[in-house]
mmCIF file of C-alpha atoms in Angstrom:
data_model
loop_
_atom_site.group_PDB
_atom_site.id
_atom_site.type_symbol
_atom_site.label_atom_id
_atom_site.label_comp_id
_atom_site.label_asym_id
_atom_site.label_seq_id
_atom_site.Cartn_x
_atom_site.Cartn_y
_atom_site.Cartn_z
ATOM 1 C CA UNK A 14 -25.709 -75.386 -123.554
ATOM 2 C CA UNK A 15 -25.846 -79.468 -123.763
ATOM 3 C CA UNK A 16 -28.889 -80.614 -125.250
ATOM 4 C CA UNK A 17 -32.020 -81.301 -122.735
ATOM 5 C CA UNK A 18 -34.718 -82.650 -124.943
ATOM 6 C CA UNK A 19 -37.001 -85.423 -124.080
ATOM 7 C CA UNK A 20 -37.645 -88.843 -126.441
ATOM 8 C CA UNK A 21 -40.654 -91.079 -127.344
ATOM 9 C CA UNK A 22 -39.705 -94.373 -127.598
ATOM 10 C CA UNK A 23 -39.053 -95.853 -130.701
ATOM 11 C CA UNK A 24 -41.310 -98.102 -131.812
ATOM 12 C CA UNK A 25 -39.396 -100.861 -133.256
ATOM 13 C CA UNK A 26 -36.138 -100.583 -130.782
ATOM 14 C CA UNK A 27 -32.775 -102.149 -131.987
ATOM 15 C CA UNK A 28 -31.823 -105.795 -130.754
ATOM 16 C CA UNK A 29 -30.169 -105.583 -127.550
ATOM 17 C CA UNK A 30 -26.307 -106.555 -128.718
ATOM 18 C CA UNK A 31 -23.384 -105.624 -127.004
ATOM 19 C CA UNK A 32 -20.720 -104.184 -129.089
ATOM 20 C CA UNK A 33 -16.590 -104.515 -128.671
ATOM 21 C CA UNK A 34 -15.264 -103.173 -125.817
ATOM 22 C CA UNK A 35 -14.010 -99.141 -126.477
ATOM 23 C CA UNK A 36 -10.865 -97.436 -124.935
ATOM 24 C CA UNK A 37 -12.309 -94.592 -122.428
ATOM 25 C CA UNK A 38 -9.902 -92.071 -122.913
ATOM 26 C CA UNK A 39 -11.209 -90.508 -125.829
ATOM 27 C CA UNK A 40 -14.795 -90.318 -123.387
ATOM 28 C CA UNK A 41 -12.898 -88.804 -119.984
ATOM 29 C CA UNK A 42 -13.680 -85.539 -118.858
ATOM 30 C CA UNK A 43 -12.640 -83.218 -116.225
ATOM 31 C CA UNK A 44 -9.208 -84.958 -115.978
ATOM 32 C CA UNK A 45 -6.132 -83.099 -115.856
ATOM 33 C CA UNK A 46 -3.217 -85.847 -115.464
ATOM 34 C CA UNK A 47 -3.024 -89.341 -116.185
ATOM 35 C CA UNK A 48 -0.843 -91.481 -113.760
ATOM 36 C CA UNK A 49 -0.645 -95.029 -116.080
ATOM 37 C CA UNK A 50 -4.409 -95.221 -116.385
ATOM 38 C CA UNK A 51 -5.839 -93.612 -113.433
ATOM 39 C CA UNK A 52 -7.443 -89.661 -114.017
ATOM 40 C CA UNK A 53 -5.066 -87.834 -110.707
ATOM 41 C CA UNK A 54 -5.501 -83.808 -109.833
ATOM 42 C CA UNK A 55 -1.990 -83.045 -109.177
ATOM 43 C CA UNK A 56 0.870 -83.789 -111.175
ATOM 44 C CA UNK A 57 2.281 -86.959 -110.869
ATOM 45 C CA UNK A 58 6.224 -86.190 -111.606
ATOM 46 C CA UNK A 59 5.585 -83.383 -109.238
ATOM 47 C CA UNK A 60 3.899 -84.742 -106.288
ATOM 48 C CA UNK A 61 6.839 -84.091 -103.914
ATOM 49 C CA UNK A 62 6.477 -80.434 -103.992
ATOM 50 C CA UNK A 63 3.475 -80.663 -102.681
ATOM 51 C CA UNK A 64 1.698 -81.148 -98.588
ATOM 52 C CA UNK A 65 0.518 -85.204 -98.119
ATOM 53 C CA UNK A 66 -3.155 -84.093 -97.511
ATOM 54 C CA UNK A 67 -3.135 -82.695 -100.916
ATOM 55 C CA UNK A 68 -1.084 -85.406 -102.595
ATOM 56 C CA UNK A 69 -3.730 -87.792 -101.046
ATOM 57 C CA UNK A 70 -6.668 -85.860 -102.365
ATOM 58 C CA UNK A 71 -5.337 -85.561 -105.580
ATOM 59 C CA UNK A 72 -5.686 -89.401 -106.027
ATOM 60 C CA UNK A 73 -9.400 -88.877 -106.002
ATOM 61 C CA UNK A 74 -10.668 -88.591 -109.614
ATOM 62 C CA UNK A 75 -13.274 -85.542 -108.101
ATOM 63 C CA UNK A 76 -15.266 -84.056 -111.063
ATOM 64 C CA UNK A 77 -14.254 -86.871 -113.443
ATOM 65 C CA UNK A 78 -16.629 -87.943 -115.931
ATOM 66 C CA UNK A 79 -17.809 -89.928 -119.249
ATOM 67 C CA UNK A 80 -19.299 -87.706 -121.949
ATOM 68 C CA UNK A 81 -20.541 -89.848 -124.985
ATOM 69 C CA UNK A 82 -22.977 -89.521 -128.096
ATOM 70 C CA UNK A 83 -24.947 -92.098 -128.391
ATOM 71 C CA UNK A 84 -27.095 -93.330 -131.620
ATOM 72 C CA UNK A 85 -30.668 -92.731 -131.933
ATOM 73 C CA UNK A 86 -31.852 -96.641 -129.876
ATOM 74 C CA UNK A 87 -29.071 -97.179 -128.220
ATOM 75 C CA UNK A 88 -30.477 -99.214 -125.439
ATOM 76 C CA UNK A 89 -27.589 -98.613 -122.560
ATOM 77 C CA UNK A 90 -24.231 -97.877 -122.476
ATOM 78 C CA UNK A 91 -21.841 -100.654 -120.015
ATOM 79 C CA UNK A 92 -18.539 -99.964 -117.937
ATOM 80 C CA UNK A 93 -16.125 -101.520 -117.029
ATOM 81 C CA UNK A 94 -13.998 -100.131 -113.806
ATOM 82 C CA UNK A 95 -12.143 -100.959 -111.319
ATOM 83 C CA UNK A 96 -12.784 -99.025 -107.911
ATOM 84 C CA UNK A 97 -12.083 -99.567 -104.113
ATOM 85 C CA UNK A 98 -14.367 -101.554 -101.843
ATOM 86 C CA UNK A 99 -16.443 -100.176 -98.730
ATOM 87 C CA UNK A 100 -15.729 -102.164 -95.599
ATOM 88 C CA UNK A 101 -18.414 -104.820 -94.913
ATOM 89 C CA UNK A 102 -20.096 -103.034 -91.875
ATOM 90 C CA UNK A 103 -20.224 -99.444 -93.924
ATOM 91 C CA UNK A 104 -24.099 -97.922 -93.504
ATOM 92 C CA UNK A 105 -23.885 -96.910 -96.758
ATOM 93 C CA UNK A 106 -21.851 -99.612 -98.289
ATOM 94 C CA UNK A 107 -25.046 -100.313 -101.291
ATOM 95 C CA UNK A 108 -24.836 -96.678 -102.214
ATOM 96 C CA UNK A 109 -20.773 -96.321 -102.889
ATOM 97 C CA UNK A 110 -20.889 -97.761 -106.627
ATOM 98 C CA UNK A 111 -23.770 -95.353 -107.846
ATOM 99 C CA UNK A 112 -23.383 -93.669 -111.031
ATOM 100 C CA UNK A 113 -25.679 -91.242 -112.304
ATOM 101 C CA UNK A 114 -26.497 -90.562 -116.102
ATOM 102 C CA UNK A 115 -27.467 -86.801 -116.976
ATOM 103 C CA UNK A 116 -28.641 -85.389 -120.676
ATOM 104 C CA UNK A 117 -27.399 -81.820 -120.180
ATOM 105 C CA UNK A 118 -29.375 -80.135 -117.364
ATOM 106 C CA UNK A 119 -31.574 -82.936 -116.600
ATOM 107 C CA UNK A 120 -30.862 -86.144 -114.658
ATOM 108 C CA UNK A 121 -31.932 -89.257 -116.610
ATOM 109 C CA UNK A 122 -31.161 -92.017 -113.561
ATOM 110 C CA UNK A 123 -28.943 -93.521 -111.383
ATOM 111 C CA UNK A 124 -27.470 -97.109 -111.541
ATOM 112 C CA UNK A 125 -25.990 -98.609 -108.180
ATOM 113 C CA UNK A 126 -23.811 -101.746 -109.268
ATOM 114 C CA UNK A 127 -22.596 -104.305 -106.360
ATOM 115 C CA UNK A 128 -19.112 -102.878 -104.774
ATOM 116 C CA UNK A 129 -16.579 -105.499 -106.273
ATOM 117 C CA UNK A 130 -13.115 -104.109 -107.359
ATOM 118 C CA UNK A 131 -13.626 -104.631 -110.674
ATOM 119 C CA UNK A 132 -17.097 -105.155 -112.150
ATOM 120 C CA UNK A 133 -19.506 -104.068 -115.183
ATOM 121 C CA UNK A 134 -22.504 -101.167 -114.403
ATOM 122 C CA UNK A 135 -25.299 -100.742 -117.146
ATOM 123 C CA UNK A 136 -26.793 -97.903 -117.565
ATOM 124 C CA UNK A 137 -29.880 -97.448 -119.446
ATOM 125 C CA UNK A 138 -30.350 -94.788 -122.163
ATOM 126 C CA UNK A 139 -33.356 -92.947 -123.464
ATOM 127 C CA UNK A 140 -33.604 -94.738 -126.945
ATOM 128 C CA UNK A 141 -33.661 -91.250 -128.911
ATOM 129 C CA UNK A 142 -29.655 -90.989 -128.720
ATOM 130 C CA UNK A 143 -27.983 -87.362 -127.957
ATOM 131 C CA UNK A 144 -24.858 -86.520 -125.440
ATOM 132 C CA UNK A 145 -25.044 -88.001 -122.225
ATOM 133 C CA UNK A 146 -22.579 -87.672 -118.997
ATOM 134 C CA UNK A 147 -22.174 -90.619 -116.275
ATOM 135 C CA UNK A 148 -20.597 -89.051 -112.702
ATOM 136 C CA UNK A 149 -18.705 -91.973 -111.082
ATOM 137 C CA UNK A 150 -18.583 -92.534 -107.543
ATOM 138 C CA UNK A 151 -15.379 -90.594 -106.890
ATOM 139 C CA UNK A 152 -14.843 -90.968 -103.156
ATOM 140 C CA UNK A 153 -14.267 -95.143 -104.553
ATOM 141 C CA UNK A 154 -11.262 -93.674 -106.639
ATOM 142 C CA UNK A 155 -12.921 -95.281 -109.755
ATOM 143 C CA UNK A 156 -10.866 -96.389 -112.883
ATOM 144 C CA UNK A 157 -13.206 -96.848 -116.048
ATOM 145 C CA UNK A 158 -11.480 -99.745 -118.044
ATOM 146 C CA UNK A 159 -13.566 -99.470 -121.313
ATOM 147 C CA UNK A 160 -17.000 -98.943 -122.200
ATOM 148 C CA UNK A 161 -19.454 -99.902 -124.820
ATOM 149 C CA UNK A 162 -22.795 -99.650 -126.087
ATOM 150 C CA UNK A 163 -25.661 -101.828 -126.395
ATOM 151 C CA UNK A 164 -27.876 -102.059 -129.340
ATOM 152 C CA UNK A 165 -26.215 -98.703 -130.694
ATOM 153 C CA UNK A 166 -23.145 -96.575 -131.002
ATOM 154 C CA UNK A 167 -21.069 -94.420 -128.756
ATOM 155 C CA UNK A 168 -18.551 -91.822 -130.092
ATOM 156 C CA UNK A 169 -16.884 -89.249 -127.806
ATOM 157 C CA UNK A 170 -19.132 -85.715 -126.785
ATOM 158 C CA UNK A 171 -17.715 -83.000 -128.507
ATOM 159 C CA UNK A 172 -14.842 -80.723 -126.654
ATOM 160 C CA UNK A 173 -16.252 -78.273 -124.429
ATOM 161 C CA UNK A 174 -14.317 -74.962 -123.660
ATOM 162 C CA UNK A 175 -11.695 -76.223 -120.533
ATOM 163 C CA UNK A 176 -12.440 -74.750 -117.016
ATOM 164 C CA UNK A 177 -9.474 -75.025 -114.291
ATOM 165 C CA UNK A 178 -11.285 -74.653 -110.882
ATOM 166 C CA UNK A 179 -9.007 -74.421 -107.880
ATOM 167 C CA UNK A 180 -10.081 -74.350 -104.372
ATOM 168 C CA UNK A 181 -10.742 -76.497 -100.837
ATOM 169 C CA UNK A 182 -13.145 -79.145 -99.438
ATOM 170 C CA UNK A 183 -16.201 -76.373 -100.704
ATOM 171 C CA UNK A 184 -15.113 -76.736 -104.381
ATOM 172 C CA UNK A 185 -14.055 -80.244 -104.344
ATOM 173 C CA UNK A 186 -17.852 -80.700 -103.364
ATOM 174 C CA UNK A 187 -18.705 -81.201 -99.856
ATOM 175 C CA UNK A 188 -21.317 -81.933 -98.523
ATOM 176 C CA UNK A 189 -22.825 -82.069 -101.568
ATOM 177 C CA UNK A 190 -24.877 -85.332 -101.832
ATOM 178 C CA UNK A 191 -24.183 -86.280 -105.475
ATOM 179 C CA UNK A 192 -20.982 -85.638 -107.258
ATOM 180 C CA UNK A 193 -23.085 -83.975 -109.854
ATOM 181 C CA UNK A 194 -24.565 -81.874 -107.224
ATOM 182 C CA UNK A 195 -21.081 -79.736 -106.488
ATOM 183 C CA UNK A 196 -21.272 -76.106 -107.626
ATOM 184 C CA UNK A 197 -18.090 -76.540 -110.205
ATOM 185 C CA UNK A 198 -20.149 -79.646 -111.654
ATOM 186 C CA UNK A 199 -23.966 -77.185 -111.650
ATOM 187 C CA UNK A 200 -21.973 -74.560 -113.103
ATOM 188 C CA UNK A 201 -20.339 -76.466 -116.144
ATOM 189 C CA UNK A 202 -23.038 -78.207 -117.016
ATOM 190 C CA UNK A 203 -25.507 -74.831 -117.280
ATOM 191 C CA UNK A 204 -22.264 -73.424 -119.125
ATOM 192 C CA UNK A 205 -21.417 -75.745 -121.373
ATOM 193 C CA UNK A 206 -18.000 -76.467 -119.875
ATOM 194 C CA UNK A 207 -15.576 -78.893 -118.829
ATOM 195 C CA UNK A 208 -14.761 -78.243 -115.554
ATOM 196 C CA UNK A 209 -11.337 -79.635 -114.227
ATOM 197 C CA UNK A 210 -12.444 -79.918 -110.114
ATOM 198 C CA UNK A 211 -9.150 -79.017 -108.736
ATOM 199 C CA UNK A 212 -10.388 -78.611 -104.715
ATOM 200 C CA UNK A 213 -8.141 -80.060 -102.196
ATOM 201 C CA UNK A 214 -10.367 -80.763 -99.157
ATOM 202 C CA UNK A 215 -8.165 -79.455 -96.382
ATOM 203 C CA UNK A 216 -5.578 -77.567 -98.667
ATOM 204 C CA UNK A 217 -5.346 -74.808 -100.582
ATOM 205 C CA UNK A 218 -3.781 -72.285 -98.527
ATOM 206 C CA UNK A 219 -2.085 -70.777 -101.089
ATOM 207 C CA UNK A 220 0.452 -73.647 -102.100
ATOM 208 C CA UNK A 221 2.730 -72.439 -104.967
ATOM 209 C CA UNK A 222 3.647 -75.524 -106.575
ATOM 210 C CA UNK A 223 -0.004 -75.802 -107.497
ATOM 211 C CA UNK A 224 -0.165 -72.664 -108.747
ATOM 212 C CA UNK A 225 2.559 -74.290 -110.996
ATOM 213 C CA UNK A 226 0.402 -76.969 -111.589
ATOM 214 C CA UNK A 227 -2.324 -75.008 -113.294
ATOM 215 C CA UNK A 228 -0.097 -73.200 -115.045
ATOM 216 C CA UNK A 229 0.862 -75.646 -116.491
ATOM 217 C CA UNK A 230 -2.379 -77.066 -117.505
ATOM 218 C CA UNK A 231 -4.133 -76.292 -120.892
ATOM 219 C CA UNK A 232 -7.276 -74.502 -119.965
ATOM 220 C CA UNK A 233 -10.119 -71.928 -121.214
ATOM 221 C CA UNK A 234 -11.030 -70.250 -117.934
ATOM 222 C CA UNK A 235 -9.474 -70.123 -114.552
ATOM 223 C CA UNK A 236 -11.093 -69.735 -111.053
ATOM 224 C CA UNK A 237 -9.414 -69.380 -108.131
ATOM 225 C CA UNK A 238 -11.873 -70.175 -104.735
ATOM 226 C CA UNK A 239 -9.657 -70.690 -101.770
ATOM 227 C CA UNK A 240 -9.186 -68.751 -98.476
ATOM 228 C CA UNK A 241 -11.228 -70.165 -95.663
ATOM 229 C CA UNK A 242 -8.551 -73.125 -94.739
ATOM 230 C CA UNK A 243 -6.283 -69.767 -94.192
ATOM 231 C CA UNK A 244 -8.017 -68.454 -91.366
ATOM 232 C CA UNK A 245 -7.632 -72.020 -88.910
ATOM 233 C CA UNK A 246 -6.341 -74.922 -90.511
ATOM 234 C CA UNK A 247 -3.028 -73.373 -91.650
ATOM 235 C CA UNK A 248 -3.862 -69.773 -90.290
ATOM 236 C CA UNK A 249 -2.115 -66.878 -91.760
ATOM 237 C CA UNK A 250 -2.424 -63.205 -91.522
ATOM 238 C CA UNK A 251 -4.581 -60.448 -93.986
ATOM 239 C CA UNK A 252 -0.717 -59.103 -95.465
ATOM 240 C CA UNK A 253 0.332 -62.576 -95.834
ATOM 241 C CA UNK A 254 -2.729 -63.772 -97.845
ATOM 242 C CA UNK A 255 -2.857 -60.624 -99.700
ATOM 243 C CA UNK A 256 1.434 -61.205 -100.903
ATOM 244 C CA UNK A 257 0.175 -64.934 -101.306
ATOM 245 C CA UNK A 258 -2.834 -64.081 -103.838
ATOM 246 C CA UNK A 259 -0.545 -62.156 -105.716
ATOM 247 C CA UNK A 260 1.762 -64.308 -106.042
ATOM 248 C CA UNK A 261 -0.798 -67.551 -106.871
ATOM 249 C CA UNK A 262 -1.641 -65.320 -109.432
ATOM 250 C CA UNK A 263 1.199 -64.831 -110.840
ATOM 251 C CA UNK A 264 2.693 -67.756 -111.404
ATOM 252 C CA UNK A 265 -0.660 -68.860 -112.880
ATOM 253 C CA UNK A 266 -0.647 -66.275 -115.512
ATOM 254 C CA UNK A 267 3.105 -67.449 -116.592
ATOM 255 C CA UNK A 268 1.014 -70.120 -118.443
ATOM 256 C CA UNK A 269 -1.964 -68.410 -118.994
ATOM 257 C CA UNK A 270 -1.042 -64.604 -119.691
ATOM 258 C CA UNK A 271 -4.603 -63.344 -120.954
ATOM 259 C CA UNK A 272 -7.219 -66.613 -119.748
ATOM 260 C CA UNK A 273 -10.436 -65.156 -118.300
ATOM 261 C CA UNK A 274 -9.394 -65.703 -114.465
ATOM 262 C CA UNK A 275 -12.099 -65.588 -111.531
ATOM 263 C CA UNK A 276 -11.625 -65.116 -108.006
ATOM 264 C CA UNK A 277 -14.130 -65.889 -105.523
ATOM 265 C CA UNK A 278 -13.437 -65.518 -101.894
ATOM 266 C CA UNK A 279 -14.337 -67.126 -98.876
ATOM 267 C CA UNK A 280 -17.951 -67.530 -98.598
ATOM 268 C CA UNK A 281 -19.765 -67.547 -94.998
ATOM 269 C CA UNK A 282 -18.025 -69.461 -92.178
ATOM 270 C CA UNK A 283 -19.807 -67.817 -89.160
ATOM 271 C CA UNK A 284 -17.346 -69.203 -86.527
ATOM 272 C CA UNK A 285 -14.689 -67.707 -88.518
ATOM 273 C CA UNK A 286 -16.177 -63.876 -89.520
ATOM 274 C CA UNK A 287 -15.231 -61.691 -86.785
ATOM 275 C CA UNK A 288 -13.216 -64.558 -84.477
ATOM 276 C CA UNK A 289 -9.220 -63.872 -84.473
ATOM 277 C CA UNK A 290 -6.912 -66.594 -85.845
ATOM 278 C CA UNK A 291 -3.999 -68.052 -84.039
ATOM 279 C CA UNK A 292 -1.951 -64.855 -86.066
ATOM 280 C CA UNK A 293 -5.112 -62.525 -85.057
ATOM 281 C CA UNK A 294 -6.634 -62.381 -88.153
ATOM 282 C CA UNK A 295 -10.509 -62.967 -88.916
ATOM 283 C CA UNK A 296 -11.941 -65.032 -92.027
ATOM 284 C CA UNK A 297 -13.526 -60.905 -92.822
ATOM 285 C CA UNK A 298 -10.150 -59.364 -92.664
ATOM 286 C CA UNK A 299 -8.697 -62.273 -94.813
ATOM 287 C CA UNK A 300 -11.407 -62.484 -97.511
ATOM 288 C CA UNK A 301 -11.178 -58.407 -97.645
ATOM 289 C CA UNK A 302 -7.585 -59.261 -97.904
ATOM 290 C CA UNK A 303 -7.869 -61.544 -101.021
ATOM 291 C CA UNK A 304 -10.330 -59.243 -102.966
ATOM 292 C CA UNK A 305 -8.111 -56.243 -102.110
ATOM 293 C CA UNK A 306 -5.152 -58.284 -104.449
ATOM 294 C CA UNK A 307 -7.621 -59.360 -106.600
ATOM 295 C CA UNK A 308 -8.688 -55.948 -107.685
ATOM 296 C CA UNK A 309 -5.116 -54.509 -107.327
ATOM 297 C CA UNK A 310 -3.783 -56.894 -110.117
ATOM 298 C CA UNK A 311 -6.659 -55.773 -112.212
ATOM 299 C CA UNK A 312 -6.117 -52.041 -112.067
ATOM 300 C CA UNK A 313 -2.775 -52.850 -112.482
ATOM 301 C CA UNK A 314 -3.186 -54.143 -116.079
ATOM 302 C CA UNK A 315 -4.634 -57.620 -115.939
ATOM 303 C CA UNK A 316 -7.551 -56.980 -117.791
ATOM 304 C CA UNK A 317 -8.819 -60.288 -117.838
ATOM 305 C CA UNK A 318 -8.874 -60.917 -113.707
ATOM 306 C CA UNK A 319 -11.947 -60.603 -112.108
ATOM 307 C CA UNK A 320 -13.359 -61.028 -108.337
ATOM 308 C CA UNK A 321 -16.425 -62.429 -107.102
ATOM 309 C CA UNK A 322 -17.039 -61.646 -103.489
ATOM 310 C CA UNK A 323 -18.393 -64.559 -101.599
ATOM 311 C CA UNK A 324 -19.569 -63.370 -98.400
ATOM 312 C CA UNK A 325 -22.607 -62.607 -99.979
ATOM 313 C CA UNK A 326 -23.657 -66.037 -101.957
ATOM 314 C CA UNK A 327 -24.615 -67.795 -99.000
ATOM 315 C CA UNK A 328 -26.747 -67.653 -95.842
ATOM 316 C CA UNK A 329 -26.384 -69.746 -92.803
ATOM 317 C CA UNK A 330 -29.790 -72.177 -93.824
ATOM 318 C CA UNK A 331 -27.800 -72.980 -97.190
ATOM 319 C CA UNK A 332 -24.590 -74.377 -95.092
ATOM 320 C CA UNK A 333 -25.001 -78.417 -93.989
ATOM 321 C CA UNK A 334 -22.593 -78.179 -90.725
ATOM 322 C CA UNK A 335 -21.786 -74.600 -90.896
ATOM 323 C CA UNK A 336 -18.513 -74.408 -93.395
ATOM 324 C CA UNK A 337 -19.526 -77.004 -96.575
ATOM 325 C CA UNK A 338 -22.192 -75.540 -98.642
ATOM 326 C CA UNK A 339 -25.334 -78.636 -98.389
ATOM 327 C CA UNK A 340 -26.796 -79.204 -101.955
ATOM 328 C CA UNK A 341 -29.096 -75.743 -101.921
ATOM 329 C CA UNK A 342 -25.986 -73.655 -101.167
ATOM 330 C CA UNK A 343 -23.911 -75.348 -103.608
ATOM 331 C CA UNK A 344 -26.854 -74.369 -106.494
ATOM 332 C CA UNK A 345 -26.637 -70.797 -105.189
ATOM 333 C CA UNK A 346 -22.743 -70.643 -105.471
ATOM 334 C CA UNK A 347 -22.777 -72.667 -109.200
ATOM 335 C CA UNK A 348 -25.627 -69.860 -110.423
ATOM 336 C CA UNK A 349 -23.885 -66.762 -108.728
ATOM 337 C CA UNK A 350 -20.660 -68.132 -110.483
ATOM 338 C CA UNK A 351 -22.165 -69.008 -113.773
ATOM 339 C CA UNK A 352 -23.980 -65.457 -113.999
ATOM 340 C CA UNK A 353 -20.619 -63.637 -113.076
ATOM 341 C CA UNK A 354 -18.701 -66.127 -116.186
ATOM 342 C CA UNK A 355 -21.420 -65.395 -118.414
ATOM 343 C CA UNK A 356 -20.724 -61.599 -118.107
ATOM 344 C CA UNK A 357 -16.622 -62.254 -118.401
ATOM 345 C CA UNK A 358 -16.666 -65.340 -120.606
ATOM 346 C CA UNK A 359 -15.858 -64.261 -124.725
ATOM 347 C CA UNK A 360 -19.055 -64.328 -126.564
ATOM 348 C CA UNK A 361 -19.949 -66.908 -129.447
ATOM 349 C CA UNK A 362 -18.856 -65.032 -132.619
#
């Protein structure tokens, strides 16, 4: 698990000089493709394959994130980035450039900078050093330029075991109220993973090509938490989401034969439990439906699938508008998750 500790202050702290400016790449996390120098969730030579909603979600760098060490009085770490600009008359136009610094578990502060398109944020450190994470403001499609420290050193955090998570708006975090807040981003960070936030709000419903995608992807653990936008947004029956989840599956395991693979289905959508779809289906029958293929594929021979129900996980207080998880449910989805992994997951030798 990242390290949590708590500092003193030092007592005679470094001066406070800015070093040269460092390349982020080595420092991203949670990115799975590159397009030029922007961290994208689908891949770019492969982007007509795929629905516009999701192509236009992909552009959003969700789950995206700096992991550094820094040196024992480092006094802040600065960014540079490039981002997009809230309109003038937007209520929350002060908050859209916030970035928040965490030391493993713990949140260390948050640093709003002034929305500009391209602009410098400084973030102050605790002066004992250790790995920190910033979360950028990812609905601003953020592009960190280059970062360095001040009074210190940075080096890259140490590579974390890779976690592909798939799924819809509920993964990709809403209505969280801090990117760090989403259960893929809870669950990492009490893992000690790198989660890859691959949630498509409004999509997937079970889109092949994406299943292509993560095959395709290097990666240490797969989860697979879709099914809800099945039932009204692109509704479909229990036989057809049962063929589909087999077949998701399948072409996911062409490029990762024995990876530890999670499915978690559909968690409460009261609307959607016992109400038939436009192909008479209900979010139950469906979510039976997907847990049903789940399991089959396991006795089958895939020894390394498992299946988290998710009708249980949450209750209606825990849901902010009665489908996205608010920031409660989200921490009861990331701990039933990370208790199920932690069962599943290979153990330290």
């Amino acid at each position: 698990m990242p390290d949590d500790r708590r500092c003193e202050p030092l007592t005679a702290p470094r001066p406070e000089v800015p070093l040269a400016w460092l390349d982020p790449a080595p420092f991203l996390r949670g990115t799975a493709w590159l397009d030029g120098d922007r961290p994208v969730r689908a891949d770019p030579e492969d982007l007509a394959r795929l629905p516009w909603d999701i192509a236009e979600r992909a552009a959003l760098p969700i789950g995206v994130r700096i992991e550094f060490t820094a040196s024992p009085g480092t006094r802040a770490v600065e960014l540079r980035y490039r981002a997009a600009v809230p309109a003038a008359d937007d209520p929350l136009r002060a908050l859209r450039h916030c970035f928040a610094l965490w030391r493993g578990t713990r949140l260390v502060g948050e640093t709003c900078a002034a929305p500009a398109r391209e602009a410098v944020v400084r973030l102050p450190l605790p002066p004992c050093g250790g790995e920190f994470t910033v979360y950028l403001p990812e609905a601003q499609a953020p592009v960190p330029i280059a970062l360095r420290a001040v009074g210190g050193a940075l080096s890259p955090a140490p590579d974390r075991p890779r976690w592909l998570v798939h799924g819809d708006s509920i993964t990709e975090g809403w209505w969280s109220t801090r990117p760090a807040h989403s259960w893929p981003a809870t669950a990492g960070r009490l893992l000690g993973l790198d989660p890859v936030n691959l949630g498509y709000a409004g999509g997937a419903r079970g889109e092949l090509p994406l299943a292509e995608h993560l095959a395709r992807l290097p990666g240490d653990l797969v989860t697979l938490a879709f099914g809800t936008n099945c039932w009204s947004r692109a509704p479909a029956t229990a036989d057809w989401l049962y063929a589909t989840v087999r077949a998701f599956v399948g072409l996911v395991r062409r490029g990762h034969p024995s990876t530890p693979l999670l499915i978690v289905s559909p968690v409460l959508r009261p609307e959607a439990e016992h109400t038939r779809n436009a192909l008479g289906a209900t979010l139950t029958e469906l979510r039976r439906a997907m847990e049903r293929a789940g399991r089959d594929l396991a006795a089958e021979g895939d020894a390394h699938l498992h299946v988290l129900p998710g009708r249980p996980l949450l209750g209606p207080e825990h849901l902010a508008d009665g489908l996205h998880p608010n920031d409660a449910g989200h921490a009861r989805l990331a701990a039933a998750v990370t208790s199920t992994l932690r069962e599943i997951l290979p153990r330290p030798a």
